[in-house]
Short mmCIF file of C-alpha atoms in Angstrom, two decimals:
data_model
loop_
_atom_site.label_atom_id
_atom_site.label_comp_id
_atom_site.label_asym_id
_atom_site.label_seq_id
_atom_site.Cartn_x
_atom_site.Cartn_y
_atom_site.Cartn_z
CA MET A 1 47.15 -62.09 -153.31
CA ALA A 2 45.99 -59.63 -150.66
CA ARG A 3 48.80 -57.83 -148.75
CA SER A 4 48.60 -58.74 -145.03
CA MET A 5 47.90 -56.02 -142.61
CA HIS A 6 50.07 -55.58 -139.48
CA VAL A 7 48.58 -53.37 -136.82
CA ARG A 8 50.72 -52.63 -133.80
CA ARG A 9 49.29 -53.52 -130.70
CA PRO A 10 49.40 -50.71 -128.00
CA ALA A 11 52.06 -51.05 -125.35
CA THR A 12 50.95 -52.25 -121.89
CA LEU A 13 52.18 -51.01 -118.57
CA ALA A 14 54.14 -54.24 -118.27
CA SER A 15 55.78 -53.92 -121.82
CA LEU A 16 56.42 -50.25 -121.17
CA ALA A 17 58.19 -51.06 -117.72
CA ALA A 18 60.32 -53.60 -119.48
CA GLU A 19 61.36 -51.12 -122.30
CA LEU A 20 62.49 -48.64 -119.55
CA GLY A 21 64.06 -51.20 -117.29
CA VAL A 22 61.83 -49.89 -114.34
CA SER A 23 59.18 -51.48 -112.19
CA ARG A 24 55.48 -51.21 -113.14
CA THR A 25 54.96 -49.20 -110.05
CA THR A 26 57.40 -46.55 -111.38
CA VAL A 27 55.34 -46.23 -114.54
CA SER A 28 52.10 -46.12 -112.66
CA ASN A 29 53.52 -43.42 -110.34
CA ALA A 30 54.51 -41.27 -113.39
CA TYR A 31 50.66 -40.78 -113.94
CA ASN A 32 49.14 -41.15 -110.42
CA ARG A 33 51.83 -40.06 -108.09
CA PRO A 34 54.29 -37.81 -110.07
CA ASP A 35 55.80 -36.57 -106.73
CA GLN A 36 57.32 -40.01 -106.23
CA LEU A 37 59.56 -39.49 -109.24
CA SER A 38 62.31 -37.13 -110.26
CA PRO A 39 61.39 -34.91 -113.04
CA GLU A 40 63.87 -36.34 -115.37
CA LEU A 41 62.50 -39.94 -114.81
CA ARG A 42 58.94 -39.05 -115.32
CA ARG A 43 59.68 -37.23 -118.49
CA ARG A 44 61.60 -40.31 -119.88
CA VAL A 45 58.46 -42.52 -118.74
CA LEU A 46 56.04 -40.20 -120.47
CA GLU A 47 58.13 -39.83 -123.75
CA THR A 48 58.66 -43.59 -124.02
CA ALA A 49 54.97 -44.03 -123.46
CA ARG A 50 54.23 -41.72 -126.41
CA ARG A 51 56.55 -43.31 -128.63
CA LEU A 52 55.16 -46.79 -127.88
CA GLY A 53 51.68 -45.75 -128.02
CA TYR A 54 50.84 -46.55 -124.29
CA PRO A 55 47.51 -44.95 -123.60
CA GLY A 56 47.99 -44.68 -119.82
CA PRO A 57 46.54 -46.56 -116.92
CA ASP A 58 43.00 -47.96 -117.41
CA PRO A 59 40.63 -45.75 -115.40
CA VAL A 60 38.04 -48.46 -115.01
CA ALA A 61 40.70 -50.91 -113.54
CA ARG A 62 42.10 -48.06 -111.41
CA SER A 63 38.72 -47.32 -110.09
CA LEU A 64 38.01 -51.18 -109.21
CA ARG A 65 41.39 -51.26 -107.39
CA THR A 66 40.94 -48.08 -105.36
CA ARG A 67 37.18 -48.29 -105.15
CA LYS A 68 37.20 -44.42 -106.12
CA ALA A 69 35.67 -43.07 -109.30
CA GLY A 70 36.80 -39.57 -108.70
CA ALA A 71 33.51 -37.94 -109.62
CA VAL A 72 30.45 -36.69 -108.06
CA GLY A 73 26.96 -37.77 -109.51
CA LEU A 74 24.33 -35.18 -109.91
CA LEU A 75 20.89 -36.73 -110.08
CA LEU A 76 18.50 -34.41 -111.99
CA THR A 77 15.07 -35.90 -112.77
CA GLU A 78 14.83 -33.86 -115.93
CA ASN A 79 16.09 -34.43 -119.47
CA LEU A 80 19.78 -33.48 -119.87
CA SER A 81 19.03 -30.26 -121.79
CA TYR A 82 17.10 -28.83 -118.95
CA ALA A 83 20.39 -28.60 -116.87
CA PHE A 84 21.81 -26.26 -119.60
CA ARG A 85 18.36 -24.45 -120.34
CA ASP A 86 16.88 -23.62 -117.06
CA PRO A 87 18.71 -20.50 -115.51
CA ALA A 88 18.32 -21.71 -112.03
CA ALA A 89 19.50 -25.27 -112.63
CA LEU A 90 22.33 -23.90 -114.65
CA GLY A 91 23.49 -21.65 -111.86
CA PHE A 92 23.33 -24.48 -109.44
CA LEU A 93 25.28 -26.65 -111.97
CA GLU A 94 27.97 -24.02 -112.10
CA GLY A 95 28.41 -23.75 -108.25
CA LEU A 96 28.50 -27.56 -107.94
CA ALA A 97 31.20 -27.70 -110.63
CA LEU A 98 33.26 -25.06 -108.78
CA ALA A 99 33.24 -27.19 -105.68
CA CYS A 100 34.37 -30.25 -107.63
CA GLU A 101 37.15 -28.30 -109.22
CA GLY A 102 38.31 -27.06 -105.95
CA ALA A 103 38.44 -30.80 -104.73
CA GLY A 104 39.87 -32.25 -107.89
CA GLN A 105 36.78 -34.21 -108.61
CA GLY A 106 34.91 -34.82 -111.82
CA LEU A 107 31.11 -34.21 -112.24
CA HIS A 108 28.75 -37.02 -113.72
CA LEU A 109 25.35 -35.97 -114.74
CA VAL A 110 22.70 -38.59 -114.03
CA PRO A 111 19.46 -37.01 -115.87
CA ILE A 112 16.39 -38.79 -115.73
CA ASN A 113 13.20 -38.37 -118.01
CA PRO A 114 10.57 -37.15 -115.64
CA GLU A 115 8.17 -39.37 -117.23
CA ARG A 116 9.93 -42.58 -117.53
CA GLU A 117 11.61 -44.69 -114.81
CA ASP A 118 15.21 -45.72 -115.34
CA VAL A 119 16.76 -46.63 -111.91
CA ALA A 120 19.49 -48.74 -113.80
CA ALA A 121 21.04 -45.30 -114.70
CA VAL A 122 21.61 -44.69 -111.14
CA HIS A 123 23.16 -48.09 -110.31
CA ARG A 124 25.42 -47.89 -113.36
CA ALA A 125 26.92 -44.43 -112.35
CA GLY A 126 30.43 -44.72 -111.38
CA VAL A 127 30.48 -42.10 -108.80
CA ASP A 128 31.77 -41.63 -105.14
CA GLY A 129 28.66 -39.76 -103.97
CA PHE A 130 25.51 -38.13 -105.14
CA VAL A 131 23.98 -34.70 -105.25
CA VAL A 132 20.23 -35.02 -105.40
CA TYR A 133 18.76 -31.75 -107.22
CA SER A 134 15.15 -31.04 -106.43
CA VAL A 135 13.15 -34.40 -106.83
CA PRO A 136 9.79 -35.41 -105.42
CA ASP A 137 9.81 -37.41 -102.15
CA ASP A 138 8.49 -40.67 -104.02
CA ASP A 139 10.89 -40.51 -106.81
CA PRO A 140 12.21 -44.19 -107.48
CA HIS A 141 15.53 -42.83 -108.60
CA LEU A 142 16.09 -41.04 -105.12
CA ALA A 143 15.31 -44.52 -103.62
CA ALA A 144 17.99 -45.98 -105.84
CA VAL A 145 20.38 -43.38 -104.78
CA LEU A 146 19.81 -43.94 -101.18
CA SER A 147 20.23 -47.73 -101.75
CA ARG A 148 23.73 -47.18 -102.58
CA PRO A 149 26.62 -47.08 -99.94
CA VAL A 150 27.93 -43.65 -100.76
CA PRO A 151 27.41 -40.38 -99.34
CA THR A 152 24.28 -38.11 -100.52
CA VAL A 153 23.41 -34.56 -100.21
CA VAL A 154 20.02 -33.25 -101.20
CA ALA A 155 19.71 -29.82 -102.78
CA ASP A 156 16.08 -28.16 -102.17
CA GLN A 157 14.03 -31.26 -101.95
CA PRO A 158 12.99 -33.63 -100.45
CA ILE A 159 13.83 -33.53 -96.76
CA VAL A 160 15.13 -36.95 -96.02
CA GLU A 161 15.73 -37.93 -92.27
CA GLY A 162 19.44 -38.68 -91.89
CA VAL A 163 20.44 -37.07 -95.14
CA ASP A 164 22.51 -33.85 -95.61
CA ARG A 165 20.49 -30.99 -97.27
CA VAL A 166 21.15 -27.53 -98.74
CA GLY A 167 18.22 -25.31 -99.37
CA ILE A 168 16.42 -22.02 -98.51
CA ASP A 169 13.31 -21.17 -96.45
CA ASP A 170 10.87 -21.12 -99.35
CA ARG A 171 7.74 -20.62 -97.22
CA ALA A 172 9.10 -17.52 -95.36
CA ALA A 173 10.58 -15.95 -98.51
CA ILE A 174 7.55 -16.16 -100.58
CA THR A 175 5.14 -15.16 -97.52
CA ALA A 176 7.28 -11.89 -97.34
CA LEU A 177 6.95 -11.30 -101.07
CA THR A 178 3.17 -11.97 -101.19
CA GLN A 179 2.70 -9.62 -98.19
CA ARG A 180 4.07 -6.91 -100.51
CA LEU A 181 0.87 -7.46 -102.56
CA THR A 182 -1.58 -7.49 -99.72
CA THR A 183 0.02 -4.38 -98.28
CA LEU A 184 -0.67 -2.75 -101.80
CA GLY A 185 -4.18 -3.71 -101.46
CA HIS A 186 -4.49 -6.83 -103.54
CA ARG A 187 -7.22 -9.33 -102.64
CA ARG A 188 -8.07 -11.10 -106.02
CA VAL A 189 -5.05 -13.14 -106.57
CA GLY A 190 -4.34 -16.04 -108.81
CA VAL A 191 -1.32 -18.59 -108.51
CA ILE A 192 0.73 -20.32 -111.05
CA CYS A 193 2.91 -23.01 -109.60
CA MET A 194 5.27 -25.72 -110.92
CA ARG A 195 4.46 -29.48 -110.95
CA LEU A 196 3.21 -30.93 -107.64
CA ALA A 197 3.73 -34.48 -108.38
CA ARG A 198 5.15 -36.99 -110.91
CA ASP A 199 1.69 -37.37 -112.52
CA ARG A 200 0.98 -34.78 -115.21
CA ASN A 201 -1.61 -32.15 -114.39
CA ASP A 202 -1.71 -29.06 -116.53
CA GLY A 203 -4.80 -27.29 -114.84
CA PHE A 204 -6.43 -26.20 -111.61
CA ALA A 205 -4.84 -27.92 -108.50
CA SER A 206 -7.23 -28.43 -105.61
CA VAL A 207 -6.36 -27.59 -102.08
CA GLU A 208 -6.24 -31.41 -101.47
CA ARG A 209 -3.60 -31.90 -104.31
CA GLN A 210 -1.61 -29.02 -103.03
CA GLN A 211 -1.52 -30.27 -99.55
CA ALA A 212 -0.33 -33.90 -100.84
CA ALA A 213 2.14 -32.44 -103.06
CA HIS A 214 5.31 -34.56 -103.46
CA PHE A 215 7.55 -31.75 -104.34
CA HIS A 216 7.77 -30.13 -101.00
CA VAL A 217 9.30 -26.73 -102.26
CA GLN A 218 6.08 -26.16 -104.16
CA ARG A 219 3.99 -27.25 -101.33
CA ALA A 220 5.96 -24.88 -99.15
CA ARG A 221 5.73 -21.98 -101.67
CA LEU A 222 1.87 -22.41 -101.80
CA ALA A 223 1.62 -22.58 -97.97
CA GLY A 224 3.61 -19.24 -97.93
CA VAL A 225 1.30 -17.71 -100.42
CA ALA A 226 -1.64 -18.98 -98.26
CA ASP A 227 -0.26 -17.48 -95.08
CA ALA A 228 0.02 -14.15 -96.55
CA LEU A 229 -3.30 -14.05 -98.14
CA GLY A 230 -4.97 -15.53 -95.00
CA GLY A 231 -3.38 -12.78 -92.95
CA ALA A 232 -5.11 -10.34 -95.13
CA GLY A 233 -8.41 -12.05 -94.71
CA VAL A 234 -8.50 -14.11 -98.00
CA ASP A 235 -10.10 -17.52 -97.95
CA TRP A 236 -7.46 -19.71 -99.54
CA ALA A 237 -9.97 -22.27 -100.63
CA ARG A 238 -11.22 -19.49 -103.08
CA VAL A 239 -7.86 -18.59 -104.55
CA PRO A 240 -7.32 -20.11 -108.05
CA VAL A 241 -4.09 -22.21 -108.35
CA VAL A 242 -2.99 -23.39 -111.71
CA GLU A 243 -0.38 -26.11 -112.05
CA ARG A 244 1.90 -26.78 -115.02
CA PHE A 245 4.04 -29.77 -115.42
CA ASP A 246 6.59 -28.42 -117.85
CA HIS A 247 8.82 -25.55 -116.52
CA SER A 248 8.71 -23.17 -119.44
CA THR A 249 7.64 -19.54 -120.47
CA ALA A 250 5.02 -21.23 -122.68
CA SER A 251 3.70 -22.93 -119.64
CA GLY A 252 3.59 -19.50 -117.76
CA GLU A 253 1.60 -18.01 -120.70
CA SER A 254 -0.93 -20.73 -121.02
CA ALA A 255 -1.43 -20.77 -117.05
CA ALA A 256 -1.94 -17.05 -116.96
CA ALA A 257 -4.23 -17.34 -119.78
CA GLN A 258 -6.38 -20.09 -117.94
CA LEU A 259 -6.51 -17.84 -114.69
CA LEU A 260 -7.45 -14.74 -116.52
CA ASP A 261 -10.14 -16.36 -118.52
CA SER A 262 -11.68 -17.91 -115.51
CA ASP A 263 -11.58 -14.62 -113.51
CA PRO A 264 -10.73 -11.48 -115.53
CA GLN A 265 -11.13 -9.52 -112.37
CA LEU A 266 -7.81 -10.90 -110.99
CA THR A 267 -5.46 -8.04 -109.97
CA ALA A 268 -2.39 -10.08 -109.24
CA LEU A 269 -0.50 -13.34 -110.28
CA VAL A 270 1.97 -15.00 -107.98
CA CYS A 271 4.21 -17.34 -109.75
CA THR A 272 6.40 -19.76 -107.99
CA SER A 273 9.25 -19.40 -110.40
CA ASP A 274 10.57 -16.52 -112.66
CA ILE A 275 10.17 -18.69 -115.72
CA LEU A 276 6.50 -18.89 -115.12
CA ALA A 277 6.19 -15.20 -114.29
CA LEU A 278 7.97 -14.13 -117.38
CA GLY A 279 5.48 -16.22 -119.37
CA ALA A 280 2.62 -14.68 -117.52
CA MET A 281 3.98 -11.24 -118.32
CA ASN A 282 3.93 -12.18 -122.08
CA GLU A 283 0.38 -13.30 -121.80
CA ALA A 284 -0.63 -10.12 -120.00
CA ARG A 285 1.11 -8.13 -122.98
CA ARG A 286 -0.62 -10.15 -125.51
CA ARG A 287 -3.99 -9.24 -123.80
CA GLY A 288 -3.13 -5.42 -123.77
CA LEU A 289 -2.82 -5.43 -119.96
CA ARG A 290 -0.38 -3.23 -118.48
CA VAL A 291 2.13 -4.51 -115.85
CA PRO A 292 1.69 -3.37 -113.03
CA GLN A 293 -1.03 -0.90 -113.74
CA ASP A 294 -3.44 -3.32 -114.69
CA LEU A 295 -1.97 -6.61 -113.27
CA SER A 296 0.70 -7.24 -110.79
CA ILE A 297 3.03 -10.29 -111.42
CA THR A 298 5.61 -11.82 -109.07
CA GLY A 299 7.98 -14.60 -109.40
CA PHE A 300 10.73 -16.55 -107.55
CA ASP A 301 14.26 -17.17 -108.10
CA GLY A 302 16.03 -13.95 -109.21
CA ILE A 303 17.39 -15.18 -112.62
CA PRO A 304 19.06 -12.73 -114.87
CA ASP A 305 16.29 -12.13 -117.34
CA ALA A 306 13.84 -11.58 -114.46
CA GLU A 307 16.23 -9.01 -112.93
CA ARG A 308 16.82 -7.32 -116.42
CA LEU A 309 13.06 -7.00 -116.96
CA GLY A 310 12.48 -5.63 -113.47
CA LEU A 311 10.29 -8.54 -112.14
CA THR A 312 9.24 -8.31 -108.52
CA THR A 313 10.68 -11.53 -107.03
CA VAL A 314 12.61 -13.35 -104.52
CA ARG A 315 16.47 -13.87 -105.29
CA GLN A 316 17.90 -17.01 -104.13
CA PRO A 317 21.58 -17.79 -104.24
CA VAL A 318 21.52 -20.69 -106.79
CA LEU A 319 25.35 -20.77 -107.47
CA GLU A 320 26.15 -20.73 -103.64
CA LYS A 321 23.60 -23.45 -103.33
CA GLY A 322 25.49 -25.74 -105.77
CA ARG A 323 28.76 -24.89 -104.25
CA ALA A 324 27.45 -25.54 -100.69
CA ALA A 325 26.05 -29.00 -101.89
CA GLY A 326 29.34 -29.98 -103.42
CA LYS A 327 31.42 -28.76 -100.28
CA LEU A 328 28.93 -30.62 -97.90
CA LEU A 329 29.32 -33.79 -99.96
CA LEU A 330 33.04 -33.69 -100.26
CA ALA A 331 33.69 -32.54 -96.65
CA SER A 332 35.48 -35.18 -94.53
CA VAL A 333 33.22 -35.20 -91.46
CA ASP A 334 31.41 -37.69 -89.31
CA PRO A 335 28.76 -39.23 -91.94
CA THR A 336 26.55 -40.24 -89.06
CA ARG A 337 25.61 -36.61 -88.16
CA PRO A 338 23.47 -35.05 -90.88
CA ARG A 339 23.81 -31.48 -91.65
CA GLU A 340 21.47 -28.95 -93.11
CA VAL A 341 22.60 -25.60 -94.78
CA THR A 342 19.83 -22.70 -95.13
CA LEU A 343 20.96 -20.04 -97.45
CA ASP A 344 19.47 -16.48 -97.18
CA THR A 345 17.25 -14.87 -99.91
CA GLU A 346 16.39 -11.36 -100.93
CA ILE A 347 13.30 -9.75 -102.06
CA LEU A 348 13.79 -7.66 -105.17
CA SER A 349 11.14 -5.01 -105.42
CA GLY A 350 11.32 -4.71 -109.17
CA ALA A 351 8.70 -2.71 -111.13
CA THR A 352 5.83 -5.32 -111.63
CA ALA A 353 3.84 -4.88 -108.47
CA ALA A 354 1.55 -1.85 -107.77
CA PRO A 355 -1.72 -1.11 -105.99
CA PRO A 356 -4.61 -2.62 -107.88
CA ARG A 357 -6.43 -0.63 -110.51
CA THR A 358 -9.41 1.31 -109.04
CA ALA A 359 -12.82 1.17 -110.64
CA ASP A 360 -12.63 4.84 -111.79
CA GLU A 361 -9.41 4.19 -113.66
CA ARG A 362 -9.42 3.49 -117.33
CA TRP A 363 -9.40 -0.12 -118.29
CA PHE A 364 -6.72 -1.15 -120.82
CA GLY A 365 -7.77 -4.75 -120.94
CA PRO A 366 -9.64 -6.68 -123.65
#
């Protein structure tokens, strides 16, 4: 005959209170409001809870009762691994986490596959507010966030009327950087940019596509490059711009190859991120081109690898951007008055920009 199995059921808040001879409020306070109990009483409650196997208050039930989740949601329209792989995203995430730590809040990541719509993930997220990190203005997940009755802060993009935002002046920053190239004498310039819309386009981006871009940061950066080149007499319609959907060094390599194959006489490549620029440097090296003697390359972000390799780029304060977004979300101010925080950037001269090679110099290319 099989031996019957007896499994002790875990204690409940009510049974623990009965065991101790105290009210249920006293037990609850031992976990949630310890300042309301004497140290000795709280110690006795917690020790008895451990002995009886009481797991503590149900966080789901507590959130239903208080209508507070105790967490900030970060909407990232990329796969989860991207937040830990991309240096700029990682710096932003660290800054946001620091702000949450300072406020005693948790952080809930709501990553979304950029090629698959899943607004249910936004509606399921148990959070008290959202930080939206760099999404297109037509993103359905953004619309889902804005439909929820919780505070929202946008980091970088898009600009949404009535919604708080933290960012930088992308157009002015890259205009100043590109002017470094035109001052050096560059006129044959190619551009590598990150994705401009939710549809995949791994190829040349027409002026019409650039101007209609749903990622306004990329639109602003391209406009800034156009401003600088236009000031030097270069017709923007004749400047080749290659777009890549995936943000990786491999994308930078293939985009640089596409540009240099289409016009071997290009003397400079302007990249709208450091990751793409590092890939372009790899491709230049593969072709036997010297940077910057044969080809100047610039980036944008100021990530550690770019600084280590001496990339000429724009450094933006990604950690402070994350911290500022968190503080803005968690600040107790009038929610009817949207605020905008614009952070400063810095040009890093680096070692990857120089005057274009003259006709009488030895050619090191293929």
